[in-house]
XYZ file of C-alpha atoms in Angstrom:
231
model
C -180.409 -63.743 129.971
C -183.414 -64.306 132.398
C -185.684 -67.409 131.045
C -189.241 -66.201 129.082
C -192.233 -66.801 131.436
C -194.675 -69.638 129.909
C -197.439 -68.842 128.152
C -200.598 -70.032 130.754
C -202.809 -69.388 128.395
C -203.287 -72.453 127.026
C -203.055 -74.449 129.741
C -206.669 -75.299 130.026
C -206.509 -76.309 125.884
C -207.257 -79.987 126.222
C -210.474 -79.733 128.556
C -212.246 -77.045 126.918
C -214.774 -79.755 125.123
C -214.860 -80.550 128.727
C -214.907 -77.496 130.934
C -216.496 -74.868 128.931
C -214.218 -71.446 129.524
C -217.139 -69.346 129.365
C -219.155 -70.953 132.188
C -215.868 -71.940 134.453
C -215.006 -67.942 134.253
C -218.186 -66.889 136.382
C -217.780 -69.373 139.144
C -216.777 -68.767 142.801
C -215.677 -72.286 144.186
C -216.771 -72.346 148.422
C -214.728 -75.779 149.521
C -216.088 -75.577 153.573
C -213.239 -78.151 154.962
C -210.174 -78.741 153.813
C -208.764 -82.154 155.391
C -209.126 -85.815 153.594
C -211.604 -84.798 150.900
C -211.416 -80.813 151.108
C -208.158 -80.272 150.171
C -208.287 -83.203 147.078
C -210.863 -81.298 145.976
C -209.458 -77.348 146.017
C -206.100 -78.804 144.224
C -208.211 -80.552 141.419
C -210.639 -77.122 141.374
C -207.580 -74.730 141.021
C -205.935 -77.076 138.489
C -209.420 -76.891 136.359
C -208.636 -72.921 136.115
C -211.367 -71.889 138.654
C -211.181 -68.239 138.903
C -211.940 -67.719 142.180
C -211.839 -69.890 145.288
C -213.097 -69.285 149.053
C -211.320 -72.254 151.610
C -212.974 -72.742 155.519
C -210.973 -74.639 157.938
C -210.207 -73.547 161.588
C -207.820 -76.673 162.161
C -203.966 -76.842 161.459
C -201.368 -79.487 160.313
C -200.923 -82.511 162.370
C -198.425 -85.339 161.798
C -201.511 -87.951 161.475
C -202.480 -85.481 158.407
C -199.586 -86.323 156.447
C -200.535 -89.627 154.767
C -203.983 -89.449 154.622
C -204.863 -85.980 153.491
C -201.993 -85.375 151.423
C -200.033 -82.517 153.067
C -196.243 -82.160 153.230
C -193.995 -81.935 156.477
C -193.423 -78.174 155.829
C -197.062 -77.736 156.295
C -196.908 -79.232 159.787
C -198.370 -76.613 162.238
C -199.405 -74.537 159.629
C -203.123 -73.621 159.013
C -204.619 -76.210 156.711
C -206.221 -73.451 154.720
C -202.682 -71.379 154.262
C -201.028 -74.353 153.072
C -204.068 -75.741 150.498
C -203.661 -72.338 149.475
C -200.255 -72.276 148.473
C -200.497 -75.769 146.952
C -203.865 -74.308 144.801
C -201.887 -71.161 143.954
C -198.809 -72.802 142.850
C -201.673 -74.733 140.200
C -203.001 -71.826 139.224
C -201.043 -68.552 140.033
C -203.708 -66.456 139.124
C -206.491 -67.676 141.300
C -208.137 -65.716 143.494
C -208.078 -67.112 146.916
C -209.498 -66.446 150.303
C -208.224 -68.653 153.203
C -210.465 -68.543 156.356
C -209.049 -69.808 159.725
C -212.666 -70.619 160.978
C -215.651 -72.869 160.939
C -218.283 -72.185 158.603
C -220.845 -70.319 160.503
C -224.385 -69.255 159.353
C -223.412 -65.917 158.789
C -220.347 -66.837 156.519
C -222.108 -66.613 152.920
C -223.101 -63.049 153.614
C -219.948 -62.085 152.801
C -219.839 -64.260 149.829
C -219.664 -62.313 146.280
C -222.748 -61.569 144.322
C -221.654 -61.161 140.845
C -220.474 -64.709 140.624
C -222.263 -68.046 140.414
C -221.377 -70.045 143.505
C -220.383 -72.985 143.672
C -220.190 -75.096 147.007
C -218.202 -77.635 148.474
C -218.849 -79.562 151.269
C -216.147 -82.027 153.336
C -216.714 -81.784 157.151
C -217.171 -83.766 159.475
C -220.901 -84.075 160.893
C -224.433 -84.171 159.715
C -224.944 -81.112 162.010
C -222.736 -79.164 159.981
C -223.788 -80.798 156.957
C -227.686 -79.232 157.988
C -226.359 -76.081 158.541
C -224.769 -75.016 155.831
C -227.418 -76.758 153.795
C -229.728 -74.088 155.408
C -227.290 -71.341 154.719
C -226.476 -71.629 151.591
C -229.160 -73.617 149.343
C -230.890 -70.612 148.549
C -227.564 -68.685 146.528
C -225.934 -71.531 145.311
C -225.749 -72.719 141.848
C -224.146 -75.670 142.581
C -223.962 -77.338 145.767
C -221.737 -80.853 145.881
C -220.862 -82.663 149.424
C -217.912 -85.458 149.921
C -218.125 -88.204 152.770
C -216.263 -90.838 153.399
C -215.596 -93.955 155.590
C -212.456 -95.911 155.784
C -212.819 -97.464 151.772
C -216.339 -96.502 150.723
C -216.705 -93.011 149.562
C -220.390 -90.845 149.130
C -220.582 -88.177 146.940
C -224.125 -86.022 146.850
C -224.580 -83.390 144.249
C -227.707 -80.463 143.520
C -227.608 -78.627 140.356
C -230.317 -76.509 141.642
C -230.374 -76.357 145.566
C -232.503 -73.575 145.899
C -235.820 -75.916 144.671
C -233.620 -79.211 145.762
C -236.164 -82.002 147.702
C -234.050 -85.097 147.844
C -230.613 -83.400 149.462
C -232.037 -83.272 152.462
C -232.952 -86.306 152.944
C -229.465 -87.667 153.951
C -229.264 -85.536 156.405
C -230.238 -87.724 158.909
C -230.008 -87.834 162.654
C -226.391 -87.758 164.015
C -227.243 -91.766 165.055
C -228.437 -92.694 161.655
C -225.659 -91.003 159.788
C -223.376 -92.450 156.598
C -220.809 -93.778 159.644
C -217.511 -92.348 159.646
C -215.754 -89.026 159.997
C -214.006 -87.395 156.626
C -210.982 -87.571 158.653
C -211.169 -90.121 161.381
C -209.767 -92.954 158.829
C -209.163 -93.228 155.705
C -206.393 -92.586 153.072
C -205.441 -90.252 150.297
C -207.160 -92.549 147.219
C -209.997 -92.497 148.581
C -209.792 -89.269 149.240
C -209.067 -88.144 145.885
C -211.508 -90.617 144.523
C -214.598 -88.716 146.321
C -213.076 -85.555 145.510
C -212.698 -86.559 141.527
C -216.452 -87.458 142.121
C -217.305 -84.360 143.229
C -215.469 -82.254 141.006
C -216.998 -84.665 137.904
C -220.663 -83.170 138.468
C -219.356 -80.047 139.067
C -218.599 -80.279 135.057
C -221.361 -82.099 134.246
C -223.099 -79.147 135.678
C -220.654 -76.462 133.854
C -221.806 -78.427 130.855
C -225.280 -78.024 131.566
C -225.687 -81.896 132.046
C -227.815 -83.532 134.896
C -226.156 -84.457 137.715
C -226.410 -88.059 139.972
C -227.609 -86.769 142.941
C -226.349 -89.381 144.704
C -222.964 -92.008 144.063
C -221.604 -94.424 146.484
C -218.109 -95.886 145.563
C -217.493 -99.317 147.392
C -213.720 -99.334 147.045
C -213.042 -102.942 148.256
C -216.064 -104.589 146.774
C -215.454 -102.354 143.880
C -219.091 -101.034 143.557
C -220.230 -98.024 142.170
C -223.996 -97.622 143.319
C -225.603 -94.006 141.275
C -229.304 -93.051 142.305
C -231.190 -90.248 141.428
C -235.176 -90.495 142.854
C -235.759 -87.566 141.050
């Protein structure tokens, strides 16, 4: 006799208080880099029950990934957004996912769905990138959260409104004058998912209709968490 599938539809019952159904249900997650913080932040999105999730990385699966962003030696070689993918579907089986093999470009969020409240993700690399798909972007998203990190201190910058946002853009600073430190370049897989538990944490605070920090630095070894909102 062949096993009875599970019944998934309770598997969201103990965060409802916390992750209203009703608001979760209409959101598109965008997570634009999938490495360090990226794919921390997809796995904890799909395992929240998001309905619908849009992944942008052109890089794949190196051995110097394994450790520090969390993938497996089966992923090696693979495209970083295939294998997030499988790891968010196997979360959430119904999710629906779209796995881009490409950079972000300017034109990307034309594509993006306009039924749905969007909600974006940023973990790359560079303030360049940072300012362009700021500039992109600001004006459909509901929700607009970016990750960076460097070695053992961790930045996490959140806009509940970035269409009328004023103090986002003010981190985006020259390339020389920059929070120092690639999301990639070093680091490991706490901090990683510390950033990306940041980020996903406004993300309910938003679902909840709560006001977000605009801006939290975590100080892992001095073990300081620094919250400022100039607003």
């Amino acid at each position: 006799m062949p096993s009875s599938k599970p019944d998934l539809s309770k598997r969201d019952v103990r965060q409802r208080d916390l992750v209203p159904p009703d608001r979760l249900v209409r959101c598109h997650a965008i997570v634009i880099g999938v490495g360090s913080i990226g794919r921390q932040a997809a796995l904890q999105l799909a395992a929240l029950g998001v309905p619908a999730m849009t992944l942008y990385d052109p890089d794949t699966v190196a051995v110097e990934n394994l450790a520090n962003q969390g993938f497996s030696p089966n992923d090696l070689e693979s495209f970083k957004v295939d294998a997030v993918g499988n790891a968010c579907h196997e979360q959430c089986p119904l999710l629906e996912l779209h796995a881009k093999r490409e950079r972000f470009k300017k034109s990307s969020a034309r594509d993006w769905p306009k039924n749905q409240e969007l909600c974006v993700f940023v973990c790359v690399d560079s303030i360049e990138t940072r300012r362009l798909i700021w500039d992109a972007v600001r004006g459909i998203a509901a929700f607009y959260a970016d990750g960076r990190s460097a070695s053992e201190v961790v930045r996490v910058l959140a806009s509940d409104c970035p269409a009328v946002d004023t103090v986002y853009s003010q981190s985006l600073f020259r390339a020389g004058e920059a929070f120092a430190g690639s999301c990639g370049a070093r680091g490991t897989i706490y901090s990683a998912n510390i950033a990306a538990g940041l980020m996903v944490g406004q993300f309910t605070r938003w679902l909840r209709r709560l006001r977000v920090t605009p801006d939290q630095t975590f100080n892992l070894l001095a073990s300081e968490l620094v919250a400022s909102d100039p607003r």
